[in-house]
Amino acid sequence: MPDQDEGQLRAIRRAKVDRIRESGQDPYPNDFRQENTCGEVNARYEGMPADRVEAEAIRFVLAGRATALRDFGNAVFLDLADRTGKLQLFLSKKVVGPEVLKHVKKTLDVGDIVGVAGTPFITRTGELTLNVQEFRILVKSLQALPEKWHGLTHVETRLRQRYLDLIANPKVRETFRRRSAVIESMRAFLKERGFLEVETPMMQPIPGGAAARPFVTHHNTMDMDLYLRIAPELYLKRLLVGGFERVFEINRNFRNEGVSIQHNPEFTMLEFYQAYATFEDLMDLTEQMIARAATDVCGGTRIEYGGNAVDFAAPWPRMRMEEIVPKHTDIPRDGTRDLDALRTYADKHEIPFEKEEGWGSLLTRIFDKSVEHRLEQPTFVTHYPVEISPLARRNAEDPEVVDRFELFIAGREIANAFSELNDPEDQRARFEQQARARVAGDEEAHQMDEDFVRALEYGMPPAAGEGVGIDRLVMLLTDSASIRDVILFPLLRREAGG
């Protein structure tokens, strides 16, 4: 719609605000109390014969947004939408009086928020309708809603004006209801198993717990730089040292990285730690927790994502990285630690790498490029190279790999977990190795965290920990193609001229 038309429509609506005030009414009152909902009315009368509906003569008091308006001269039909659904309203000259009906016609627009009171009846076409006895405009909308949603199809505009997206699109509202339900399901699952929900700092003096570039801020009073959290891991492990043996946090993390259909610089993770457990215990727990979330939110363990069936029923395949890479590439099983063979494959498939990288880092790059997208059904990939796992416990039988898994579903990583490294000397050595990598130019390498090493020196019980990407899991359980579809307000570039 051209800007001039939008300006003209706004001027017309602004004039209606003046008309409401001239009539002695407030176009933005705050003394109306919603007593009932559309969903409540619809549920009560579903399938009830028309004569019984009218005979009950129950008075309902509703509030919501007018989403459609049909003028029939001596009567007006409205569609009222609230958080629970939609209900048709009927305003007649006979019931509300000619002056009220005339005022409504002159001042009401689609998009206004209204309060009504009345009794239900069934129309000749069989639609449950509220016969309105009292009517008030509670909020006069100055902007016209896109007519039948034809005026707001541009994806970025939908994301930037999410409020309109939510008003006009029931599927979007359902996506975010499901998001909330997913989080509640996982929270309940962990609490039932004795996990304590905690909160850890979002501003940290040393960013840790993941390989990522942080956002930097500055505290003026203390005159010190701080970093927005890239992960809560090192603080949650400190709580294990302190005696909280099962802890979890549903947290916001921030990583100064690119934006894609899978990445947003601000995102939500569930991270939890369990003392006296291993990464294998967490595979069992993860199968149960995600299957339960799918059942709670979608009604079963079998869902559809992107036109393909995904089955969350246990057990899920568990394969070592050095087994799964040969399965999907021409790298032989005995070549997974052969640097020359790995470099040859990487060159052939245009996978960039640094010449000083070891076999572990290079094998992981190949996995990310050539294998990950093939893992449609829930799959645990285990025993990652120690080179890329600075916080994980070495495998007792093969110290070049760690007791770690990542969970992949629909071709993307959903969770990352490992048996925790609790040897303070080994941890210090790995931090020092990361520090050397940082000096060499790796901005995502861990910084030395002396306090965390000191905490380990007091003794952290053997434990396993895991992070689950809430946004990506919600994408799966709502059949959403982009992470921006499951984040209410994803990061976008500034509007032109903004």
Tab-separated table of C-alpha atoms in Angstrom:
chain	number	residue	atom	x	y	z
A	1	MET	CA	0.000	0.000	0.000
A	2	PRO	CA	1.559	3.383	-0.922
A	3	ASP	CA	2.734	5.625	1.924
A	4	GLN	CA	0.229	8.347	0.927
A	5	ASP	CA	-2.684	5.934	1.318
A	6	GLU	CA	-1.357	4.829	4.691
A	7	GLY	CA	-1.139	8.465	5.760
A	8	GLN	CA	-4.674	9.165	4.616
A	9	LEU	CA	-6.046	6.114	6.446
A	10	ARG	CA	-4.226	7.134	9.612
A	11	ALA	CA	-5.674	10.639	9.362
A	12	ILE	CA	-9.182	9.177	9.032
A	13	ARG	CA	-8.673	7.017	12.103
A	14	ARG	CA	-7.166	9.927	14.017
A	15	ALA	CA	-10.331	11.908	13.264
A	16	LYS	CA	-12.361	9.055	14.751
A	17	VAL	CA	-10.347	9.355	17.961
A	18	ASP	CA	-11.450	12.988	18.134
A	19	ARG	CA	-15.070	11.965	17.486
A	20	ILE	CA	-14.937	9.468	20.366
A	21	ARG	CA	-13.581	12.154	22.709
A	22	GLU	CA	-16.199	14.647	21.537
A	23	SER	CA	-18.885	12.139	22.515
A	24	GLY	CA	-17.561	12.206	26.064
A	25	GLN	CA	-15.792	8.840	25.894
A	26	ASP	CA	-12.135	7.908	26.313
A	27	PRO	CA	-10.684	6.108	23.246
A	28	TYR	CA	-8.121	4.423	25.552
A	29	PRO	CA	-9.924	3.558	28.831
A	30	ASN	CA	-8.527	1.182	31.438
A	31	ASP	CA	-11.586	0.350	33.523
A	32	PHE	CA	-12.968	-2.598	31.528
A	33	ARG	CA	-12.477	-6.063	33.021
A	34	GLN	CA	-12.517	-9.146	30.817
A	35	GLU	CA	-14.473	-11.867	32.615
A	36	ASN	CA	-14.647	-14.546	29.928
A	37	THR	CA	-12.827	-15.667	26.777
A	38	CYS	CA	-13.866	-16.657	23.269
A	39	GLY	CA	-12.471	-20.123	23.879
A	40	GLU	CA	-14.608	-20.505	26.992
A	41	VAL	CA	-17.776	-19.585	25.100
A	42	ASN	CA	-16.946	-21.824	22.145
A	43	ALA	CA	-16.152	-24.791	24.400
A	44	ARG	CA	-19.344	-24.433	26.434
A	45	TYR	CA	-21.682	-24.422	23.461
A	46	GLU	CA	-19.921	-26.765	21.045
A	47	GLY	CA	-22.538	-29.072	19.530
A	48	MET	CA	-25.378	-27.650	21.654
A	49	PRO	CA	-28.748	-27.169	19.904
A	50	ALA	CA	-29.760	-23.573	19.172
A	51	ASP	CA	-32.791	-23.611	21.486
A	52	ARG	CA	-30.705	-24.724	24.451
A	53	VAL	CA	-28.054	-22.086	23.736
A	54	GLU	CA	-30.632	-19.288	23.855
A	55	ALA	CA	-32.484	-20.826	26.794
A	56	GLU	CA	-29.379	-20.677	28.966
A	57	ALA	CA	-29.203	-16.894	28.457
A	58	ILE	CA	-25.813	-16.675	30.180
A	59	ARG	CA	-24.201	-13.244	30.023
A	60	PHE	CA	-20.565	-13.195	28.960
A	61	VAL	CA	-18.134	-10.273	29.171
A	62	LEU	CA	-15.409	-10.439	26.515
A	63	ALA	CA	-12.570	-8.293	25.208
A	64	GLY	CA	-10.372	-8.620	22.150
A	65	ARG	CA	-9.477	-7.279	18.739
A	66	ALA	CA	-12.037	-6.719	15.984
A	67	THR	CA	-10.660	-8.662	13.021
A	68	ALA	CA	-13.607	-8.352	10.611
A	69	LEU	CA	-16.558	-5.989	10.216
A	70	ARG	CA	-19.751	-6.509	8.183
A	71	ASP	CA	-22.417	-3.786	8.047
A	72	PHE	CA	-26.010	-4.848	7.302
A	73	GLY	CA	-27.756	-1.533	7.921
A	74	ASN	CA	-29.749	-2.171	11.084
A	75	ALA	CA	-27.116	-4.585	12.380
A	76	VAL	CA	-23.370	-5.134	12.356
A	77	PHE	CA	-21.478	-8.409	12.568
A	78	LEU	CA	-17.944	-8.440	14.017
A	79	ASP	CA	-15.315	-11.084	14.500
A	80	LEU	CA	-13.679	-10.807	17.923
A	81	ALA	CA	-10.288	-12.444	18.526
A	82	ASP	CA	-8.609	-12.940	21.901
A	83	ARG	CA	-5.801	-15.172	23.170
A	84	THR	CA	-8.044	-18.263	23.085
A	85	GLY	CA	-9.676	-17.981	19.676
A	86	LYS	CA	-12.398	-16.145	17.784
A	87	LEU	CA	-16.123	-15.489	18.212
A	88	GLN	CA	-18.696	-13.708	16.054
A	89	LEU	CA	-20.490	-10.683	17.557
A	90	PHE	CA	-23.893	-9.288	16.566
A	91	LEU	CA	-24.841	-5.661	17.241
A	92	SER	CA	-28.425	-4.772	16.364
A	93	LYS	CA	-30.311	-1.487	16.539
A	94	LYS	CA	-33.023	-3.292	18.487
A	95	VAL	CA	-30.713	-4.359	21.315
A	96	VAL	CA	-28.012	-1.668	21.615
A	97	GLY	CA	-30.180	1.206	20.374
A	98	PRO	CA	-29.910	3.397	17.285
A	99	GLU	CA	-27.487	5.927	18.806
A	100	VAL	CA	-24.996	3.298	19.924
A	101	LEU	CA	-25.129	1.497	16.600
A	102	LYS	CA	-24.669	4.779	14.723
A	103	HIS	CA	-21.687	5.683	16.929
A	104	VAL	CA	-20.130	2.259	16.391
A	105	LYS	CA	-20.443	2.572	12.624
A	106	LYS	CA	-18.818	6.008	12.640
A	107	THR	CA	-15.925	5.172	14.943
A	108	LEU	CA	-15.119	1.440	14.763
A	109	ASP	CA	-12.452	-0.012	12.463
A	110	VAL	CA	-10.959	-3.451	11.987
A	111	GLY	CA	-8.019	-3.629	14.359
A	112	ASP	CA	-9.678	-1.782	17.240
A	113	ILE	CA	-9.750	-3.508	20.631
A	114	VAL	CA	-13.260	-3.674	22.065
A	115	GLY	CA	-15.110	-4.813	25.166
A	116	VAL	CA	-18.549	-6.372	24.941
A	117	ALA	CA	-21.206	-8.061	27.052
A	118	GLY	CA	-24.047	-10.203	25.774
A	119	THR	CA	-25.673	-13.628	25.486
A	120	PRO	CA	-24.970	-16.340	22.885
A	121	PHE	CA	-27.257	-17.586	20.144
A	122	ILE	CA	-26.928	-19.637	16.956
A	123	THR	CA	-27.425	-17.867	13.626
A	124	ARG	CA	-29.429	-19.278	10.723
A	125	THR	CA	-26.153	-20.417	9.180
A	126	GLY	CA	-25.324	-22.351	12.343
A	127	GLU	CA	-22.593	-20.064	13.736
A	128	LEU	CA	-22.292	-19.444	17.454
A	129	THR	CA	-22.635	-15.676	17.962
A	130	LEU	CA	-22.791	-13.251	20.884
A	131	ASN	CA	-25.840	-10.976	20.860
A	132	VAL	CA	-24.159	-7.819	22.149
A	133	GLN	CA	-25.984	-5.768	24.793
A	134	GLU	CA	-23.084	-3.508	25.791
A	135	PHE	CA	-20.236	-2.316	23.583
A	136	ARG	CA	-17.158	-0.138	24.142
A	137	ILE	CA	-14.068	0.704	22.156
A	138	LEU	CA	-11.145	0.072	24.492
A	139	VAL	CA	-8.286	0.923	22.138
A	140	LYS	CA	-8.640	2.919	18.926
A	141	SER	CA	-6.134	1.577	16.397
A	142	LEU	CA	-4.467	4.275	14.285
A	143	GLN	CA	-2.874	1.848	11.829
A	144	ALA	CA	-4.868	-0.313	9.416
A	145	LEU	CA	-4.227	-4.023	9.583
A	146	PRO	CA	-3.060	-5.555	6.282
A	147	GLU	CA	-6.254	-6.585	4.520
A	148	LYS	CA	-6.493	-10.379	4.618
A	149	TRP	CA	-2.730	-10.376	5.179
A	150	HIS	CA	-2.076	-9.524	1.517
A	151	GLY	CA	-0.299	-6.359	2.568
A	152	LEU	CA	2.399	-8.039	4.673
A	153	THR	CA	4.029	-10.918	2.827
A	154	HIS	CA	7.648	-9.751	2.821
A	155	VAL	CA	9.533	-12.041	5.226
A	156	GLU	CA	11.691	-9.350	6.804
A	157	THR	CA	8.673	-7.102	7.363
A	158	ARG	CA	6.856	-9.962	9.092
A	159	LEU	CA	9.842	-10.497	11.382
A	160	ARG	CA	10.397	-6.808	12.010
A	161	GLN	CA	6.712	-6.197	12.770
A	162	ARG	CA	6.146	-9.415	14.674
A	163	TYR	CA	3.126	-7.872	16.424
A	164	LEU	CA	1.292	-7.821	13.077
A	165	ASP	CA	2.474	-11.328	12.294
A	166	LEU	CA	0.962	-12.526	15.589
A	167	ILE	CA	-2.298	-10.616	15.081
A	168	ALA	CA	-2.920	-11.969	11.602
A	169	ASN	CA	-1.371	-15.429	11.593
A	170	PRO	CA	-2.726	-18.112	13.968
A	171	LYS	CA	0.055	-20.509	12.917
A	172	VAL	CA	2.685	-18.077	14.168
A	173	ARG	CA	0.910	-17.749	17.510
A	174	GLU	CA	0.747	-21.531	17.759
A	175	THR	CA	4.491	-21.783	17.069
A	176	PHE	CA	5.275	-19.655	20.105
A	177	ARG	CA	2.750	-21.456	22.287
A	178	ARG	CA	4.543	-24.663	21.362
A	179	ARG	CA	7.887	-23.076	22.132
A	180	SER	CA	6.698	-22.333	25.650
A	181	ALA	CA	5.325	-25.865	25.987
A	182	VAL	CA	8.652	-27.386	24.877
A	183	ILE	CA	10.530	-25.459	27.560
A	184	GLU	CA	8.001	-26.347	30.240
A	185	SER	CA	8.145	-30.038	29.289
A	186	MET	CA	11.930	-30.152	29.582
A	187	ARG	CA	11.927	-28.152	32.809
A	188	ALA	CA	9.408	-30.540	34.373
A	189	PHE	CA	11.349	-33.581	33.141
A	190	LEU	CA	14.551	-32.430	34.846
A	191	LYS	CA	12.871	-31.322	38.066
A	192	GLU	CA	11.211	-34.721	38.370
A	193	ARG	CA	14.727	-36.191	38.373
A	194	GLY	CA	16.027	-33.980	41.137
A	195	PHE	CA	17.688	-31.233	39.089
A	196	LEU	CA	17.818	-27.748	40.597
A	197	GLU	CA	17.137	-24.786	38.319
A	198	VAL	CA	19.715	-22.014	38.785
A	199	GLU	CA	20.832	-18.708	37.267
A	200	THR	CA	24.424	-17.843	36.428
A	201	PRO	CA	26.009	-14.576	35.215
A	202	MET	CA	25.209	-13.285	31.762
A	203	MET	CA	28.079	-10.794	31.966
A	204	GLN	CA	31.375	-12.551	32.596
A	205	PRO	CA	34.957	-11.325	33.055
A	206	ILE	CA	36.236	-14.328	31.069
A	207	PRO	CA	34.079	-15.854	28.307
A	208	GLY	CA	34.143	-19.638	28.473
A	209	GLY	CA	32.303	-22.884	27.967
A	210	ALA	CA	32.325	-22.819	24.173
A	211	ALA	CA	34.471	-21.960	21.175
A	212	ALA	CA	32.937	-18.693	19.992
A	213	ARG	CA	33.613	-14.983	19.606
A	214	PRO	CA	31.956	-13.012	22.418
A	215	PHE	CA	30.276	-9.634	22.501
A	216	VAL	CA	32.237	-7.130	24.592
A	217	THR	CA	30.792	-4.476	26.886
A	218	HIS	CA	32.294	-2.189	29.527
A	219	HIS	CA	31.406	-1.576	33.157
A	220	ASN	CA	32.045	2.097	33.832
A	221	THR	CA	32.226	2.055	37.638
A	222	MET	CA	34.668	-0.841	37.770
A	223	ASP	CA	36.382	0.302	34.586
A	224	MET	CA	36.543	-3.237	33.242
A	225	ASP	CA	35.546	-5.048	30.086
A	226	LEU	CA	32.950	-7.759	30.411
A	227	TYR	CA	31.691	-10.336	27.935
A	228	LEU	CA	28.159	-11.419	27.235
A	229	ARG	CA	27.859	-15.100	28.061
A	230	ILE	CA	28.684	-17.543	25.276
A	231	ALA	CA	27.789	-20.459	27.575
A	232	PRO	CA	27.043	-20.998	31.297
A	233	GLU	CA	29.174	-24.148	31.467
A	234	LEU	CA	32.044	-23.084	33.710
A	235	TYR	CA	29.716	-21.519	36.278
A	236	LEU	CA	27.436	-24.550	36.388
A	237	LYS	CA	30.482	-26.763	36.980
A	238	ARG	CA	31.504	-24.516	39.863
A	239	LEU	CA	28.122	-25.404	41.385
A	240	LEU	CA	29.004	-29.098	41.099
A	241	VAL	CA	32.130	-28.320	43.119
A	242	GLY	CA	29.929	-26.550	45.667
A	243	GLY	CA	27.741	-29.591	46.209
A	244	PHE	CA	24.786	-29.069	43.882
A	245	GLU	CA	24.976	-32.448	42.178
A	246	ARG	CA	22.208	-31.888	39.595
A	247	VAL	CA	21.733	-28.417	38.157
A	248	PHE	CA	20.246	-26.882	35.019
A	249	GLU	CA	19.738	-23.479	33.479
A	250	ILE	CA	17.501	-22.373	30.624
A	251	ASN	CA	19.676	-19.548	29.460
A	252	ARG	CA	20.245	-16.861	26.874
A	253	ASN	CA	23.624	-17.045	25.174
A	254	PHE	CA	25.282	-14.498	22.916
A	255	ARG	CA	27.811	-15.250	20.195
A	256	ASN	CA	29.280	-12.676	17.865
A	257	GLU	CA	28.810	-14.736	14.739
A	258	GLY	CA	26.932	-14.716	11.469
A	259	VAL	CA	23.174	-14.916	10.961
A	260	SER	CA	21.631	-17.828	9.046
A	261	ILE	CA	18.570	-20.056	9.097
A	262	GLN	CA	20.279	-21.944	11.958
A	263	HIS	CA	22.081	-19.107	13.765
A	264	ASN	CA	21.026	-15.994	15.648
A	265	PRO	CA	23.572	-14.064	17.737
A	266	GLU	CA	21.212	-14.304	20.736
A	267	PHE	CA	19.755	-17.743	21.352
A	268	THR	CA	18.345	-20.048	24.033
A	269	MET	CA	19.984	-23.160	25.462
A	270	LEU	CA	19.089	-25.702	28.093
A	271	GLU	CA	22.295	-26.681	29.872
A	272	PHE	CA	22.396	-29.264	32.663
A	273	TYR	CA	24.979	-31.199	34.695
A	274	GLN	CA	24.699	-34.426	36.644
A	275	ALA	CA	27.301	-35.670	39.112
A	276	TYR	CA	28.281	-39.357	39.084
A	277	ALA	CA	27.062	-39.772	35.508
A	278	THR	CA	28.729	-40.272	32.121
A	279	PHE	CA	27.973	-39.097	28.608
A	280	GLU	CA	26.357	-42.486	27.999
A	281	ASP	CA	23.900	-41.835	30.840
A	282	LEU	CA	23.017	-38.526	29.196
A	283	MET	CA	22.285	-40.238	25.875
A	284	ASP	CA	19.636	-42.294	27.660
A	285	LEU	CA	18.276	-39.202	29.418
A	286	THR	CA	18.232	-37.174	26.185
A	287	GLU	CA	16.250	-39.824	24.327
A	288	GLN	CA	13.642	-39.786	27.067
A	289	MET	CA	13.516	-35.999	27.494
A	290	ILE	CA	13.141	-35.099	23.816
A	291	ALA	CA	10.684	-37.929	23.149
A	292	ARG	CA	8.591	-36.636	26.036
A	293	ALA	CA	8.720	-33.075	24.720
A	294	ALA	CA	7.591	-34.307	21.301
A	295	THR	CA	4.730	-36.234	22.889
A	296	ASP	CA	3.687	-33.342	25.130
A	297	VAL	CA	3.749	-30.800	22.302
A	298	CYS	CA	2.909	-32.814	19.170
A	299	GLY	CA	0.932	-35.697	20.613
A	300	GLY	CA	3.430	-38.443	19.774
A	301	THR	CA	7.030	-39.307	18.984
A	302	ARG	CA	6.575	-39.299	15.210
A	303	ILE	CA	6.477	-35.865	13.573
A	304	GLU	CA	6.890	-34.376	10.115
A	305	TYR	CA	9.644	-31.890	9.406
A	306	GLY	CA	10.192	-30.375	5.982
A	307	GLY	CA	8.076	-33.076	4.361
A	308	ASN	CA	10.041	-35.912	5.972
A	309	ALA	CA	9.040	-38.122	8.892
A	310	VAL	CA	11.202	-37.912	12.016
A	311	ASP	CA	10.770	-40.574	14.694
A	312	PHE	CA	11.869	-39.793	18.252
A	313	ALA	CA	11.107	-43.261	19.589
A	314	ALA	CA	14.138	-44.797	21.322
A	315	PRO	CA	16.673	-46.212	20.829
A	316	TRP	CA	18.571	-43.779	18.597
A	317	PRO	CA	21.686	-44.880	16.666
A	318	ARG	CA	25.020	-44.223	18.384
A	319	MET	CA	28.113	-44.077	16.178
A	320	ARG	CA	31.673	-42.941	16.780
A	321	MET	CA	32.847	-40.096	14.570
A	322	GLU	CA	35.550	-42.338	13.153
A	323	GLU	CA	32.868	-44.840	12.148
A	324	ILE	CA	30.328	-42.475	10.650
A	325	VAL	CA	32.740	-40.430	8.495
A	326	PRO	CA	33.934	-43.486	6.487
A	327	LYS	CA	30.293	-44.559	6.126
A	328	HIS	CA	29.451	-41.368	4.193
A	329	THR	CA	32.778	-40.589	2.484
A	330	ASP	CA	35.536	-42.459	0.683
A	331	ILE	CA	37.893	-42.042	3.650
A	332	PRO	CA	38.751	-45.538	4.910
A	333	ARG	CA	38.335	-46.442	8.580
A	334	ASP	CA	42.080	-46.708	9.016
A	335	GLY	CA	42.536	-43.298	7.373
A	336	THR	CA	40.620	-41.163	9.861
A	337	ARG	CA	43.844	-40.188	11.659
A	338	ASP	CA	45.972	-40.023	8.516
A	339	LEU	CA	46.656	-36.328	7.961
A	340	ASP	CA	47.690	-36.800	4.348
A	341	ALA	CA	44.513	-38.714	3.525
A	342	LEU	CA	42.370	-36.138	5.299
A	343	ARG	CA	44.077	-33.218	3.558
A	344	THR	CA	43.649	-34.909	0.190
A	345	TYR	CA	39.918	-35.343	0.843
A	346	ALA	CA	39.573	-31.765	2.072
A	347	ASP	CA	41.333	-30.360	-0.979
A	348	LYS	CA	39.222	-32.477	-3.307
A	349	HIS	CA	35.982	-31.298	-1.704
A	350	GLU	CA	37.059	-27.670	-1.185
A	351	ILE	CA	36.983	-27.843	2.593
A	352	PRO	CA	39.269	-25.087	3.914
A	353	PHE	CA	41.734	-25.892	6.698
A	354	GLU	CA	44.913	-24.578	8.307
A	355	LYS	CA	48.125	-26.448	7.600
A	356	GLU	CA	48.956	-26.686	11.325
A	357	GLU	CA	45.659	-28.420	12.143
A	358	GLY	CA	45.826	-31.915	13.570
A	359	TRP	CA	43.856	-34.897	12.392
A	360	GLY	CA	41.097	-34.298	14.955
A	361	SER	CA	40.264	-30.803	13.820
A	362	LEU	CA	40.435	-31.742	10.151
A	363	LEU	CA	38.299	-34.849	10.588
A	364	THR	CA	35.669	-32.727	12.340
A	365	ARG	CA	35.665	-30.230	9.466
A	366	ILE	CA	35.066	-33.087	7.045
A	367	PHE	CA	32.260	-34.423	9.224
A	368	ASP	CA	30.618	-30.991	9.354
A	369	LYS	CA	30.818	-30.567	5.585
A	370	SER	CA	30.188	-34.079	4.268
A	371	VAL	CA	28.212	-35.987	6.898
A	372	GLU	CA	26.160	-33.796	9.223
A	373	HIS	CA	23.479	-32.859	6.677
A	374	ARG	CA	22.830	-36.558	5.954
A	375	LEU	CA	21.698	-37.378	9.511
A	376	GLU	CA	17.922	-37.030	9.218
A	377	GLN	CA	16.817	-39.334	12.040
A	378	PRO	CA	17.995	-38.719	15.638
A	379	THR	CA	21.624	-39.883	15.757
A	380	PHE	CA	24.278	-39.652	18.462
A	381	VAL	CA	27.784	-39.090	17.083
A	382	THR	CA	30.313	-39.959	19.771
A	383	HIS	CA	34.016	-39.884	20.694
A	384	TYR	CA	35.116	-36.538	19.308
A	385	PRO	CA	38.816	-35.735	18.982
A	386	VAL	CA	40.384	-34.205	22.079
A	387	GLU	CA	41.847	-31.459	19.887
A	388	ILE	CA	38.450	-29.771	19.550
A	389	SER	CA	37.093	-30.691	23.011
A	390	PRO	CA	39.051	-28.704	25.606
A	391	LEU	CA	36.593	-29.276	28.451
A	392	ALA	CA	35.749	-32.957	27.970
A	393	ARG	CA	37.188	-36.042	29.698
A	394	ARG	CA	39.615	-38.148	27.694
A	395	ASN	CA	38.471	-41.621	26.827
A	396	ALA	CA	40.157	-44.132	29.115
A	397	GLU	CA	41.009	-46.549	26.298
A	398	ASP	CA	41.884	-43.995	23.611
A	399	PRO	CA	43.226	-40.699	25.030
A	400	GLU	CA	43.182	-38.996	21.601
A	401	VAL	CA	39.366	-38.822	21.772
A	402	VAL	CA	36.979	-37.742	24.492
A	403	ASP	CA	33.791	-39.157	25.977
A	404	ARG	CA	31.511	-36.805	24.097
A	405	PHE	CA	28.485	-36.917	21.851
A	406	GLU	CA	26.579	-34.531	19.656
A	407	LEU	CA	22.963	-35.202	18.722
A	408	PHE	CA	21.904	-34.587	15.122
A	409	ILE	CA	18.345	-34.492	13.833
A	410	ALA	CA	17.162	-33.340	10.402
A	411	GLY	CA	20.734	-32.624	9.381
A	412	ARG	CA	21.624	-30.222	12.181
A	413	GLU	CA	23.164	-30.323	15.634
A	414	ILE	CA	20.595	-30.252	18.447
A	415	ALA	CA	22.674	-31.115	21.531
A	416	ASN	CA	26.280	-31.408	22.691
A	417	ALA	CA	27.357	-33.357	25.773
A	418	PHE	CA	30.348	-35.011	27.383
A	419	SER	CA	31.759	-36.585	30.469
A	420	GLU	CA	33.372	-33.635	32.200
A	421	LEU	CA	37.058	-33.105	32.613
A	422	ASN	CA	37.705	-32.771	36.363
A	423	ASP	CA	41.489	-33.252	36.449
A	424	PRO	CA	42.782	-29.722	37.230
A	425	GLU	CA	46.249	-30.354	35.780
A	426	ASP	CA	44.849	-31.705	32.509
A	427	GLN	CA	42.426	-28.756	32.383
A	428	ARG	CA	45.235	-26.256	32.902
A	429	ALA	CA	47.276	-27.861	30.124
A	430	ARG	CA	44.338	-27.646	27.725
A	431	PHE	CA	43.691	-24.018	28.619
A	432	GLU	CA	47.364	-23.307	27.917
A	433	GLN	CA	47.064	-25.046	24.544
A	434	GLN	CA	43.983	-22.918	23.790
A	435	ALA	CA	45.895	-19.797	24.824
A	436	ARG	CA	48.626	-20.613	22.310
A	437	ALA	CA	45.984	-21.062	19.632
A	438	ARG	CA	44.538	-17.689	20.584
A	439	VAL	CA	47.926	-16.011	20.224
A	440	ALA	CA	48.227	-17.658	16.815
A	441	GLY	CA	45.015	-15.930	15.725
A	442	ASP	CA	42.144	-18.208	16.777
A	443	GLU	CA	39.643	-15.692	18.195
A	444	GLU	CA	37.300	-18.487	19.308
A	445	ALA	CA	39.891	-20.286	21.467
A	446	HIS	CA	39.311	-20.420	25.233
A	447	GLN	CA	41.019	-17.957	27.501
A	448	MET	CA	42.812	-19.167	30.617
A	449	ASP	CA	40.399	-19.209	33.577
A	450	GLU	CA	42.494	-19.481	36.711
A	451	ASP	CA	39.505	-19.443	39.053
A	452	PHE	CA	37.897	-22.374	37.275
A	453	VAL	CA	41.113	-24.389	37.560
A	454	ARG	CA	41.253	-23.458	41.249
A	455	ALA	CA	37.680	-24.698	41.673
A	456	LEU	CA	38.674	-28.029	40.120
A	457	GLU	CA	41.568	-28.243	42.578
A	458	TYR	CA	39.011	-28.331	45.400
A	459	GLY	CA	37.463	-31.341	43.692
A	460	MET	CA	34.619	-31.594	41.205
A	461	PRO	CA	32.779	-34.923	41.325
A	462	PRO	CA	32.832	-37.061	38.191
A	463	ALA	CA	29.990	-35.719	36.088
A	464	ALA	CA	28.455	-35.313	32.667
A	465	GLY	CA	26.918	-32.195	31.174
A	466	GLU	CA	24.884	-31.263	28.137
A	467	GLY	CA	23.602	-28.289	26.201
A	468	VAL	CA	20.418	-28.531	24.110
A	469	GLY	CA	19.605	-25.890	21.504
A	470	ILE	CA	16.058	-24.860	22.377
A	471	ASP	CA	15.549	-22.814	19.208
A	472	ARG	CA	16.567	-25.662	16.915
A	473	LEU	CA	14.460	-28.173	18.833
A	474	VAL	CA	11.454	-25.866	18.555
A	475	MET	CA	12.125	-25.585	14.814
A	476	LEU	CA	11.749	-29.357	14.598
A	477	LEU	CA	8.607	-29.556	16.702
A	478	THR	CA	6.874	-26.722	14.822
A	479	ASP	CA	8.075	-27.652	11.310
A	480	SER	CA	9.810	-24.272	10.957
A	481	ALA	CA	12.461	-23.821	8.286
A	482	SER	CA	14.370	-20.936	9.892
A	483	ILE	CA	15.488	-20.123	13.418
A	484	ARG	CA	13.994	-16.659	12.863
A	485	ASP	CA	10.552	-18.291	12.743
A	486	VAL	CA	10.867	-19.514	16.352
A	487	ILE	CA	12.468	-16.411	17.923
A	488	LEU	CA	9.938	-13.705	18.622
A	489	PHE	CA	12.266	-10.841	17.778
A	490	PRO	CA	15.299	-12.091	15.821
A	491	LEU	CA	18.173	-9.747	15.147
A	492	LEU	CA	17.728	-7.816	11.902
A	493	ARG	CA	19.667	-5.053	10.231
A	494	ARG	CA	18.481	-1.549	10.941
A	495	GLU	CA	15.705	-0.271	8.733
A	496	ALA	CA	16.815	2.159	6.054
A	497	GLY	CA	16.909	5.604	7.587
A	498	GLY	CA	16.515	4.083	11.074
